[in-house]
mmCIF file of C-alpha atoms in Angstrom:
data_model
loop_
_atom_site.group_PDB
_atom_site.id
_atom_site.type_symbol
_atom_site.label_atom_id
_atom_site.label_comp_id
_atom_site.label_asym_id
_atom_site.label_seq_id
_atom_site.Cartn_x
_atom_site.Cartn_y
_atom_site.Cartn_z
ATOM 1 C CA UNK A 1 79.038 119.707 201.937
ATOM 2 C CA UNK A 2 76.252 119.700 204.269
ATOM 3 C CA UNK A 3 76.217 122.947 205.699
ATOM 4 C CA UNK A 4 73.573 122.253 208.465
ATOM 5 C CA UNK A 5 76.821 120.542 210.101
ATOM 6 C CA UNK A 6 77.833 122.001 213.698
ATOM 7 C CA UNK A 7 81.336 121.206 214.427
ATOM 8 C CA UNK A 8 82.259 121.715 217.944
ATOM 9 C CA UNK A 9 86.110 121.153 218.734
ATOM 10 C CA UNK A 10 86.445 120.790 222.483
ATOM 11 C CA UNK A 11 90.001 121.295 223.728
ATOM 12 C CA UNK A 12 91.269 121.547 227.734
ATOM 13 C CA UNK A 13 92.334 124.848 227.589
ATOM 14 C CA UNK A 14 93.449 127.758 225.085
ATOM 15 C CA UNK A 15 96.944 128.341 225.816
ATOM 16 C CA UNK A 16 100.014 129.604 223.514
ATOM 17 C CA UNK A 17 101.010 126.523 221.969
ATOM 18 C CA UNK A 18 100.996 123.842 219.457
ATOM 19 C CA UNK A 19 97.858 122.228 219.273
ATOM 20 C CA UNK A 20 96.086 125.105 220.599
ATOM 21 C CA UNK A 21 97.248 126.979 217.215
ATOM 22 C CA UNK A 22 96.008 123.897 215.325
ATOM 23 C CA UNK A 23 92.557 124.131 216.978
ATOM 24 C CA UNK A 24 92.291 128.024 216.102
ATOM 25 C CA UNK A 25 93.840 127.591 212.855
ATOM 26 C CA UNK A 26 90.965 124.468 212.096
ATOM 27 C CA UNK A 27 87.673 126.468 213.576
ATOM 28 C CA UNK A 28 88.552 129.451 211.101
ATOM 29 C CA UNK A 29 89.216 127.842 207.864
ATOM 30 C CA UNK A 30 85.738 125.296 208.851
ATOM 31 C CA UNK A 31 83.646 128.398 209.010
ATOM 32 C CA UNK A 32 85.267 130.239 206.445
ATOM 33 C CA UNK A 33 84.084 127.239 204.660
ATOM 34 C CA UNK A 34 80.533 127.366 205.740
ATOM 35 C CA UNK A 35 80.483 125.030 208.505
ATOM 36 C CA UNK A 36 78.969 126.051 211.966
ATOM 37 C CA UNK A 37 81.888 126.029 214.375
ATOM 38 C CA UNK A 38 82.304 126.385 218.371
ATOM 39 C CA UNK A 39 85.477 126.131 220.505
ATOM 40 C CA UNK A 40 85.162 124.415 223.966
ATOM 41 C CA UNK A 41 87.971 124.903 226.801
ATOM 42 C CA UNK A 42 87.062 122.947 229.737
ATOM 43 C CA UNK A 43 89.358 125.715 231.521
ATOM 44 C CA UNK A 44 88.599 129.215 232.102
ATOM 45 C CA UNK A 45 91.661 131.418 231.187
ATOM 46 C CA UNK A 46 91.831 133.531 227.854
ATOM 47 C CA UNK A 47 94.631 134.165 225.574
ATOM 48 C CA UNK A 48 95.542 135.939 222.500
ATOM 49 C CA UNK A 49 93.846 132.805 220.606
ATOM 50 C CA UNK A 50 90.617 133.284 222.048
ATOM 51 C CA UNK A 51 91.077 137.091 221.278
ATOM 52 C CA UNK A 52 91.284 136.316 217.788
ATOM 53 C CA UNK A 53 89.061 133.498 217.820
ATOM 54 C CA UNK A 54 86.255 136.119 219.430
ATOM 55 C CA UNK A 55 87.881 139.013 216.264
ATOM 56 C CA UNK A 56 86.831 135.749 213.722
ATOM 57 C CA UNK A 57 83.145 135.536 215.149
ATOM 58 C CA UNK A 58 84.258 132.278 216.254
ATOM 59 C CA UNK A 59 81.411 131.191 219.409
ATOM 60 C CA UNK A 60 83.910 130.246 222.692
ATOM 61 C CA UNK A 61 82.391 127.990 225.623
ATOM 62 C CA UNK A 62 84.461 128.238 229.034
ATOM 63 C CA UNK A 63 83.297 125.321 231.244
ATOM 64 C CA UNK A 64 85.254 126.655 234.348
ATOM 65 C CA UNK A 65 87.231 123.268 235.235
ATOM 66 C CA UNK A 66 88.804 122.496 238.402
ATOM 67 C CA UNK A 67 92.710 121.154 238.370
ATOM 68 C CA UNK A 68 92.752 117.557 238.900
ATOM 69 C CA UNK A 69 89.400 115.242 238.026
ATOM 70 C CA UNK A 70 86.459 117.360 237.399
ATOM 71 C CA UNK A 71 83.243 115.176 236.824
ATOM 72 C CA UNK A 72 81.172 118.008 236.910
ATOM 73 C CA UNK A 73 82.460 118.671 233.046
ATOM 74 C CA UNK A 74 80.890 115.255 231.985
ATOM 75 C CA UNK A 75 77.557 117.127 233.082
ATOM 76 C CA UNK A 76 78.451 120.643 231.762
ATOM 77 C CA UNK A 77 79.469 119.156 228.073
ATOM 78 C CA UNK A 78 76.413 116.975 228.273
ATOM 79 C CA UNK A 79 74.222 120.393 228.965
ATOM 80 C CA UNK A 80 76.104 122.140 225.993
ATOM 81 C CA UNK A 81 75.264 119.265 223.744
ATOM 82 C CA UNK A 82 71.610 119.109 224.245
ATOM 83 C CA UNK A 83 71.389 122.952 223.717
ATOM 84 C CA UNK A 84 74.437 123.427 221.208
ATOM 85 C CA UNK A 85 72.999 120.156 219.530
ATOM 86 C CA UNK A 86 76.414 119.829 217.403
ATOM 87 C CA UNK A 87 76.511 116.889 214.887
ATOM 88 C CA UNK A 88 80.374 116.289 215.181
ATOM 89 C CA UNK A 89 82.376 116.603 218.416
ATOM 90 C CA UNK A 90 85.957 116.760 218.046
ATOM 91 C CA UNK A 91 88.548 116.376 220.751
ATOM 92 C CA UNK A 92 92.252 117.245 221.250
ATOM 93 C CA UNK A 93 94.485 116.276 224.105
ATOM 94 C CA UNK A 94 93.024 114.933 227.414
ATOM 95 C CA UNK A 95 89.258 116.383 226.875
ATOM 96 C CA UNK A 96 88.261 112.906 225.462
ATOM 97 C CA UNK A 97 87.675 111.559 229.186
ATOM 98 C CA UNK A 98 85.170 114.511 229.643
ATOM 99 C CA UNK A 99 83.735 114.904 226.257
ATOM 100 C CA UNK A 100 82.999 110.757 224.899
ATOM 101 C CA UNK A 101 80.586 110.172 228.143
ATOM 102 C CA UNK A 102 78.655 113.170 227.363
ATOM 103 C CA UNK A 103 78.583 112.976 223.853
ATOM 104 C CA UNK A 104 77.318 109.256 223.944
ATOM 105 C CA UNK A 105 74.231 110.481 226.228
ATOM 106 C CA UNK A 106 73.348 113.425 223.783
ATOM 107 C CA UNK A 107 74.125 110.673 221.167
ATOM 108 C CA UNK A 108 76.182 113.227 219.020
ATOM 109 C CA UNK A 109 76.817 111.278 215.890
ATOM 110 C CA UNK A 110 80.912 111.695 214.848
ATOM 111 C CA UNK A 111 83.154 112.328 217.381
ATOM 112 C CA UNK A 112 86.701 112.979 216.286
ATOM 113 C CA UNK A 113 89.973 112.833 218.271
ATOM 114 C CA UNK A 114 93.167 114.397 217.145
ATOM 115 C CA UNK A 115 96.438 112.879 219.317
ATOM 116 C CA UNK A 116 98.897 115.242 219.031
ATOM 117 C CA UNK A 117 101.998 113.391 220.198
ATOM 118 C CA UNK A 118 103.157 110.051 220.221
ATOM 119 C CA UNK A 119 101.194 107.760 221.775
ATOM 120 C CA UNK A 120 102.466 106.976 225.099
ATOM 121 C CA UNK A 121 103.475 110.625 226.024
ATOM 122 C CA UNK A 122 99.451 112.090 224.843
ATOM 123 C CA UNK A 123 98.656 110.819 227.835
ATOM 124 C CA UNK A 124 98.692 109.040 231.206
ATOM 125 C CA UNK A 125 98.545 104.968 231.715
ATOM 126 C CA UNK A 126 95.136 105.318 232.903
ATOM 127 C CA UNK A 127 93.504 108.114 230.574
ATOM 128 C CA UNK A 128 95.200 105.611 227.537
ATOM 129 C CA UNK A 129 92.903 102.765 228.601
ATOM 130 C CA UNK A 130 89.735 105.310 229.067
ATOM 131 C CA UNK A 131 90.942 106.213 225.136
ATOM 132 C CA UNK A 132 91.726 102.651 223.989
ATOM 133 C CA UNK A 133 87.686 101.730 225.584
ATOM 134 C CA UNK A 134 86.491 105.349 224.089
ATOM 135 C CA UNK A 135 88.305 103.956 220.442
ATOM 136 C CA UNK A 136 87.045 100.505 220.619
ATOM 137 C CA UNK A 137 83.533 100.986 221.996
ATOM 138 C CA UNK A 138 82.576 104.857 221.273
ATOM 139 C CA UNK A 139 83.447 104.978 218.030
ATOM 140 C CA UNK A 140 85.412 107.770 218.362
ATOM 141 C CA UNK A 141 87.597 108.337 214.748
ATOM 142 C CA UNK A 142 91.408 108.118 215.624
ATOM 143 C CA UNK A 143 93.432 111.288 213.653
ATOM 144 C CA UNK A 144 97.401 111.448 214.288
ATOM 145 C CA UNK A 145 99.318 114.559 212.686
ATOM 146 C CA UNK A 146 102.124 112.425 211.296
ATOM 147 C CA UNK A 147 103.172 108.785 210.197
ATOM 148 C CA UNK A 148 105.060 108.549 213.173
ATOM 149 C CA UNK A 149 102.397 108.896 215.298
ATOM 150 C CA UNK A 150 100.216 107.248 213.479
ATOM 151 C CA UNK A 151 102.618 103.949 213.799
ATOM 152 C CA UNK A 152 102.632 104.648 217.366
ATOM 153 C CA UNK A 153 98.926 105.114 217.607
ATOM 154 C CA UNK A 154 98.267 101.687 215.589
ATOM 155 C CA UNK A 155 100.587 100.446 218.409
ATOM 156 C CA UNK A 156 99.402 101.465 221.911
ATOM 157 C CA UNK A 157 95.885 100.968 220.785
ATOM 158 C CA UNK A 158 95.756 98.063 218.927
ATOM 159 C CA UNK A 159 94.242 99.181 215.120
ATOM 160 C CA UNK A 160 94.797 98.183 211.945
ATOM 161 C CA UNK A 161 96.440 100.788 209.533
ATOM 162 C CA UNK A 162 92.835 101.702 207.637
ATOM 163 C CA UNK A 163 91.492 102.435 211.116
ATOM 164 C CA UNK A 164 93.527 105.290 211.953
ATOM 165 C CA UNK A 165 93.597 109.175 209.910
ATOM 166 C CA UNK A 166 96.573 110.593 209.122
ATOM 167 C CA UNK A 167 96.326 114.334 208.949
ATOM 168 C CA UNK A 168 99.494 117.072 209.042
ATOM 169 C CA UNK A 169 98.942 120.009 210.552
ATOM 170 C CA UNK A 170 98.423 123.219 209.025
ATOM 171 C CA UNK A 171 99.008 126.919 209.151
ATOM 172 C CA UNK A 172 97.895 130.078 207.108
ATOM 173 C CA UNK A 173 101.292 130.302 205.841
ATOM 174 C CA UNK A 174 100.449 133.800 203.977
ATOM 175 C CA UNK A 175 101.135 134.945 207.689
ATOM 176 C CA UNK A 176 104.759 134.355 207.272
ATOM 177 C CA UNK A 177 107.144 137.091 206.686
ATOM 178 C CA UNK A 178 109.412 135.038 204.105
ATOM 179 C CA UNK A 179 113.462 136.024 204.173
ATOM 180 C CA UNK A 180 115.189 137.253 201.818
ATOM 181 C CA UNK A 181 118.641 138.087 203.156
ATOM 182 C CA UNK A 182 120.869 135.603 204.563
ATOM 183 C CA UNK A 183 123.932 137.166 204.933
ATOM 184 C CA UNK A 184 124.624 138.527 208.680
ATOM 185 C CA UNK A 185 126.536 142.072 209.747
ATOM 186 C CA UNK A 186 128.409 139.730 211.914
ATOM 187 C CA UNK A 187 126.224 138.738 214.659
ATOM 188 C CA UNK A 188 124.026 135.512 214.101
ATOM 189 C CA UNK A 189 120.804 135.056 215.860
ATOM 190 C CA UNK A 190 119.513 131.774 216.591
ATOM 191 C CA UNK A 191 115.935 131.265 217.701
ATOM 192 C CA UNK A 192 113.303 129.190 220.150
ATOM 193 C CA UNK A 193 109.704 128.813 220.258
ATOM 194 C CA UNK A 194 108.552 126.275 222.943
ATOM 195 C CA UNK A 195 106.714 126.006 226.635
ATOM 196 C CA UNK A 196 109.542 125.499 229.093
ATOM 197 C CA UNK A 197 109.005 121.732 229.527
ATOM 198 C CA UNK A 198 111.495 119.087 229.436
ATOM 199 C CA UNK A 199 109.846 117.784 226.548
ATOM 200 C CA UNK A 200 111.281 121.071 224.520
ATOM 201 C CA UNK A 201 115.045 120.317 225.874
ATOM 202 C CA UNK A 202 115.903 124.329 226.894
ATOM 203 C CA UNK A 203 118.894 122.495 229.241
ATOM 204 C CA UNK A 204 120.265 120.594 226.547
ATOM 205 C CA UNK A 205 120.180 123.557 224.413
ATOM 206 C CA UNK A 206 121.357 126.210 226.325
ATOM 207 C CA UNK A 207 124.530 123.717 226.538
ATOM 208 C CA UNK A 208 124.991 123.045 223.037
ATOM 209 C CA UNK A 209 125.116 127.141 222.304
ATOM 210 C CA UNK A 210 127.345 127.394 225.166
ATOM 211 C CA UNK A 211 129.769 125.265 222.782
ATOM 212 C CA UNK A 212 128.545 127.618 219.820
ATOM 213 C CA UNK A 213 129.069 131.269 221.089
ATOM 214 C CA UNK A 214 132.466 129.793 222.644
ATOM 215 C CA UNK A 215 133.711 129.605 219.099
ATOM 216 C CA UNK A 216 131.553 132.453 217.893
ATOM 217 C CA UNK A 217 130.880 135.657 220.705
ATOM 218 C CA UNK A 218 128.876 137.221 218.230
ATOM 219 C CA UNK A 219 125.931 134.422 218.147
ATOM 220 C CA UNK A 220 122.844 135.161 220.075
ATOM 221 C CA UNK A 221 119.849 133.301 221.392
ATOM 222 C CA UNK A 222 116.307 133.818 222.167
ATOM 223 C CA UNK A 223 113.828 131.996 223.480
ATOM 224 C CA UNK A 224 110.080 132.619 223.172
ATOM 225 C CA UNK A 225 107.802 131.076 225.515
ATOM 226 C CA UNK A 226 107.364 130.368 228.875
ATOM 227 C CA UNK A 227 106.535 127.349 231.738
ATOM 228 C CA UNK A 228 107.524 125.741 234.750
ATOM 229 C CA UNK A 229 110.864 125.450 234.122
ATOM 230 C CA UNK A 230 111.206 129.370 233.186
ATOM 231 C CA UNK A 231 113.927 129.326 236.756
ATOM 232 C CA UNK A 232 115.794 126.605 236.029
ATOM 233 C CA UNK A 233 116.607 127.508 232.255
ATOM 234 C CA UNK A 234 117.711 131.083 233.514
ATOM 235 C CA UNK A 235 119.622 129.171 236.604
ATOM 236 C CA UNK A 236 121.725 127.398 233.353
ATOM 237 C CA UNK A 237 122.144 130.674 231.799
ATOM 238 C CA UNK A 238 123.792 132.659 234.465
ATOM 239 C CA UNK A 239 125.875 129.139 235.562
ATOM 240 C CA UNK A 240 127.024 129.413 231.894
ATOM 241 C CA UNK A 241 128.331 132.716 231.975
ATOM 242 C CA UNK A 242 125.374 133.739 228.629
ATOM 243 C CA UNK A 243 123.788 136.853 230.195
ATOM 244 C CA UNK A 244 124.529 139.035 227.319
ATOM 245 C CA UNK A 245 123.540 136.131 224.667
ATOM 246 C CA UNK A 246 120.288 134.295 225.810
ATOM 247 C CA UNK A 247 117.392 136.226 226.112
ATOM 248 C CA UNK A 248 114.360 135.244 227.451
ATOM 249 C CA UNK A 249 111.901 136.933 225.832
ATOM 250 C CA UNK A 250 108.142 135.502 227.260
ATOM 251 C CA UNK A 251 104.847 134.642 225.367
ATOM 252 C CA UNK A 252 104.222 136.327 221.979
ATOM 253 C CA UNK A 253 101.054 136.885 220.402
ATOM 254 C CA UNK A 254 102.964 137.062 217.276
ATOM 255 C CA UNK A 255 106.212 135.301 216.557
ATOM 256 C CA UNK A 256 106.253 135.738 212.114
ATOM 257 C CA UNK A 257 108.474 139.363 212.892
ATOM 258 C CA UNK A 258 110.871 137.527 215.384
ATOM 259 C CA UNK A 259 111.491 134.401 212.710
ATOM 260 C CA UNK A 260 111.910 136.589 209.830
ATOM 261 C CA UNK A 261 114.810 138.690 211.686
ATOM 262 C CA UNK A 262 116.532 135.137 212.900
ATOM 263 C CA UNK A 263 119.330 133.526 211.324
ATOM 264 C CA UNK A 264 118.463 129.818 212.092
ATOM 265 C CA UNK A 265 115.681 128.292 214.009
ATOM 266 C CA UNK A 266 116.709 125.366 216.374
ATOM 267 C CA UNK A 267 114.531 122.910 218.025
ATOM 268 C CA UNK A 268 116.392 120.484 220.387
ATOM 269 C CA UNK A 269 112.891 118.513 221.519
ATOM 270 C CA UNK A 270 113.191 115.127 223.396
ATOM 271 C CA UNK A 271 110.350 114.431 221.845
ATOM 272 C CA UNK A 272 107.242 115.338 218.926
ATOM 273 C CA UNK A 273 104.295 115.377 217.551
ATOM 274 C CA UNK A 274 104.344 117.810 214.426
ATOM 275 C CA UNK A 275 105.395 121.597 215.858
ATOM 276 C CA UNK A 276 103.067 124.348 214.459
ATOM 277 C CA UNK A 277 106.315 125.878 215.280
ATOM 278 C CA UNK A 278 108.690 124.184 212.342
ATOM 279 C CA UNK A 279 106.051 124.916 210.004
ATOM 280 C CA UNK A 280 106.140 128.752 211.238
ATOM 281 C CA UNK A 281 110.414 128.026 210.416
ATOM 282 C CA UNK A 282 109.665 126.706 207.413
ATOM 283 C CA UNK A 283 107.076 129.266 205.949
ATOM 284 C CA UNK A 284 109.405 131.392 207.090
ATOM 285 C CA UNK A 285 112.498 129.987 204.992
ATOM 286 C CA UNK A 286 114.096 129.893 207.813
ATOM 287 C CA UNK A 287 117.155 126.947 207.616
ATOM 288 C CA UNK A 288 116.302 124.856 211.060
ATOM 289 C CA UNK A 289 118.365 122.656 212.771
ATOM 290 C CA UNK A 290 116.207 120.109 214.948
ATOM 291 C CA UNK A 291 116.603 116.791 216.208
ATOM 292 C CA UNK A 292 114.802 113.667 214.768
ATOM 293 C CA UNK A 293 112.034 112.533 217.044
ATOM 294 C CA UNK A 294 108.777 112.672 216.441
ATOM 295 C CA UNK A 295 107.140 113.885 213.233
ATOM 296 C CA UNK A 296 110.192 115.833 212.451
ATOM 297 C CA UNK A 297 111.740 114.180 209.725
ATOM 298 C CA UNK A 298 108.698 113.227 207.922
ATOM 299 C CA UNK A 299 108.389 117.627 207.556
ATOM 300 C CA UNK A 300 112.362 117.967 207.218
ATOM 301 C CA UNK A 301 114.780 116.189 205.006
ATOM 302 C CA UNK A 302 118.026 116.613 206.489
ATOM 303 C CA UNK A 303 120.666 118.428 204.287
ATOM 304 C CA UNK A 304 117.702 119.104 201.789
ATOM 305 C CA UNK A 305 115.374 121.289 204.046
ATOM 306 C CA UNK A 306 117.085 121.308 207.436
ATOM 307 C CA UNK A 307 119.674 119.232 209.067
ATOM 308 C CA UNK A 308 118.613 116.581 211.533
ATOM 309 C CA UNK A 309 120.464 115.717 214.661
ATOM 310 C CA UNK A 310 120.794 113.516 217.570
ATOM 311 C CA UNK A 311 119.767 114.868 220.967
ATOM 312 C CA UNK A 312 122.923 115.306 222.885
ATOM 313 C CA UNK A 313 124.690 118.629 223.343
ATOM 314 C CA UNK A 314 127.500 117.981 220.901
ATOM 315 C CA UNK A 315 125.143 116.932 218.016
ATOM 316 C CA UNK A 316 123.579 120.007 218.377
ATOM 317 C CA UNK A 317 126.172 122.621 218.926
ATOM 318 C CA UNK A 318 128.022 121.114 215.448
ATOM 319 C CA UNK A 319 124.898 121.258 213.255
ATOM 320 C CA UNK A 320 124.573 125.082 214.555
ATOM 321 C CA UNK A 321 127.873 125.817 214.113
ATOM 322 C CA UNK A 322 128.000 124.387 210.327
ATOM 323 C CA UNK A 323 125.254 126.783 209.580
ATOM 324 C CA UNK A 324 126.855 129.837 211.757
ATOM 325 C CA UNK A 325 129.821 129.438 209.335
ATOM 326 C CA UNK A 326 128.180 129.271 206.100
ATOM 327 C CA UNK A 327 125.549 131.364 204.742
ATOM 328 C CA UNK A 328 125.099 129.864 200.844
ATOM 329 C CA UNK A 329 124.072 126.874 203.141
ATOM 330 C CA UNK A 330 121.626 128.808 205.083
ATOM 331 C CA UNK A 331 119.867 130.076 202.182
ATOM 332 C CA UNK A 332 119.784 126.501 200.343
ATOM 333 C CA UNK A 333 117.983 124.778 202.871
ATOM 334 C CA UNK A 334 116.000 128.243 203.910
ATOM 335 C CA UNK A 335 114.802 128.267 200.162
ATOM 336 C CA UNK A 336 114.040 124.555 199.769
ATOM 337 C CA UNK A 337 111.877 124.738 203.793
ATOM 338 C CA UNK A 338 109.811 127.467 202.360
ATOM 339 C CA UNK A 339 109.105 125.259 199.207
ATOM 340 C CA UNK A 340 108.403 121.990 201.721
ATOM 341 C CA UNK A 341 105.700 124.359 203.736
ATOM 342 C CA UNK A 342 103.172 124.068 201.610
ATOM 343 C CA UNK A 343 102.529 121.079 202.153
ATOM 344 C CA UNK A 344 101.518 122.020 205.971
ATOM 345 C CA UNK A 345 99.084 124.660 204.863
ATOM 346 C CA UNK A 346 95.460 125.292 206.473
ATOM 347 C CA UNK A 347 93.782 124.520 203.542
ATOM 348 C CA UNK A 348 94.984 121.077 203.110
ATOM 349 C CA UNK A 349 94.344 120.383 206.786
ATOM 350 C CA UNK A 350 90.787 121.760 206.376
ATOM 351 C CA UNK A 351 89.926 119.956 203.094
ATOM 352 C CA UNK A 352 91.118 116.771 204.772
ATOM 353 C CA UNK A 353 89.352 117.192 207.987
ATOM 354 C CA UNK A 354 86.127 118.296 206.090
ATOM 355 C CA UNK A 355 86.172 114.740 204.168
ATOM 356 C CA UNK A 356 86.831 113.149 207.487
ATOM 357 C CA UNK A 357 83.674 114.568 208.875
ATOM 358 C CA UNK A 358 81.602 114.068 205.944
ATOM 359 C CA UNK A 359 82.414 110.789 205.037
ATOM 360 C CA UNK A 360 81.663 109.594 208.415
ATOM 361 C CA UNK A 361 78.228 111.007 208.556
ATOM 362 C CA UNK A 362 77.542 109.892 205.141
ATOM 363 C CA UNK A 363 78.133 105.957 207.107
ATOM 364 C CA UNK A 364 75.682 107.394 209.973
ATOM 365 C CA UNK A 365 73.135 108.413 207.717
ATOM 366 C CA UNK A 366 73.338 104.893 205.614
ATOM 367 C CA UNK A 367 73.128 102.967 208.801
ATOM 368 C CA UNK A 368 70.654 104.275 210.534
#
């Protein structure tokens, strides 16, 4: 490894949530591995990740963005560049429309760009032709987290298969709090970690417990996170008559205490990428119930390490209530997502990432 090597990952904000977590997870193992790494938010608001990003000696660049089109960032980033001077650039999300512009006029070698979701829902129409141009023409190196969205990337922006990395996400899974009891005093807490987006389904699931703690009064559910649809989700709480057995419980800067005490973790998304949050389940041994979009079943094999379900309200509520009723089942596929997990460990992500980056400026050093 070439340890002169200045990575500088450049993401729109640092907020609680999935690729965020990636991003953190990346910069630490990188310069726990010697490499020289920054963090870029184009936005200026601070979390618990960029507390423990600043704890990990980790350098942070706020950029101050305006909502909406900012072309001012094109010139900020390009400023950063020329003094950062960072030999790889590597993007997440929408910062690719800022960052490729400025990057070609400091001529930054590699520039990486992780698409954490399926194609078409990254992001808009328009910012997917700036990204198919930025692909084609920028040689920026395509990365998706999972074979779905790889097949989708190859799709929307017209690649062959050897043009587009395939790289799962990772965690430091000694974080977990592994469980080791499955059987319940009676009451049965299920568990959600997700923004409050329609993309995470809180409606739909809020309805399918409704059918659960119906059968079962003694089943609870929380929900950890937050969003713009915070009001309507409690709206379908009260209109449900499930007060006393949905709790909201906000933003948490750590979630390993609240999986470990959980009885099941459910995740009723429309759609995926690869959730840093089923890998949390899994290193958790946690058995999840989640519906097959997305990444998801190339992480869980149903009735192995999980059970898979359609997403509908009924599909749901069933696949809940088989594991409500049996706890020998809980533990099975608990035991067997634990085992699955390490296969979504930070090291792995890391040591592929690391031969992304170096194999691509071994090609830049041979052709220039």
């Amino acid at each position: 490894m070439n340890r002169k090597h200045k990575v500088m990952q450049i993401i729109p904000n640092l907020g609680l949530a999935g690729a965020e977590v990636m991003v953190e997870n990346l910069a630490v193992s990188l310069k726990d591995k010697g490499y020289r790494v920054s963090v870029v938010s184009l936005y200026n608001e601070k979390s618990v990740i960029t507390t423990r990003l600043e704890n990990k000696n980790v350098p942070l660049f706020y950029l101050g963005k305006k909502k909406g089109l900012d072309i001012k960032i094109i010139f900020k980033l390009f400023k950063l560049f020329l003094k950062e001077r960072p030999t790889i650039v590597h993007t997440h999300r929408y910062a690719m429309q800022y960052v490729i512009p400025a990057a070609s006029l400091a001529r930054i070698p590699i520039r990486v760009h992780t698409i954490h979701n399926v194609a078409v829902k990254e992001v808009s129409k328009s910012q997917r032709l700036l990204h198919y141009f930025f692909f084609k023409y920028c040689k920026v190196i395509p990365v998706s987290i999972s074979p779905l969205v790889k097949k989708s990337v190859i799709e929307e922006y017209k690649f062959i298969d050897s043009e587009v990395e395939m790289i799962y996400n990772g965690i430091n899974l000694e974080k977990c709090i592994p469980k080791s009891e499955y059987l319940s005093n009676g009451d049965i807490s299920l568990l959600h970690i997700g923004r409050f987006t329609e993309q995470k389904n809180h409606i739909g699931l809020i309805e399918s417990f409704k059918i659960v703690n119906d059968s079962f009064p003694n089943t609870t559910l929380q929900l950890i996170g937050s969003g713009d649809l915070e009001n309507e989700i409690r709206k379908k709480i009260k209109e449900l008559n499930l007060e006393h057995s949905v709790q909201i419980l906000g933003l948490k800067s750590q979630v390993y205490p609240y999986l470990n005490k959980a009885d099941i973790f459910v995740l009723p998304s429309h759609w995926e990428g690869m959730p840093i949050t089923l890998i949390e389940a899994m290193g958790t041994a946690l058995p999840i119930v989640a519906t097959e979009v997305g990444g998801i079943p190339d992480m869980i094999k149903s009735d192995v390490s999980g059970l898979l379900v359609n997403v509908d309200k009924e599909s749901i509520a069933k696949a809940l209530l088989k594991l409500v009723k049996n706890a020998p089942q809980r533990q099975k596929l608990g035991n067997r997502a634990k085992i699955d997990s390490e296969h979504f460990s930070v090291q792995v992500m890391q040591k592929h990432y690391s031969n992304i980056y170096e194999t691509y400026y071994s090609k830049f050093k041979l052709n220039k």
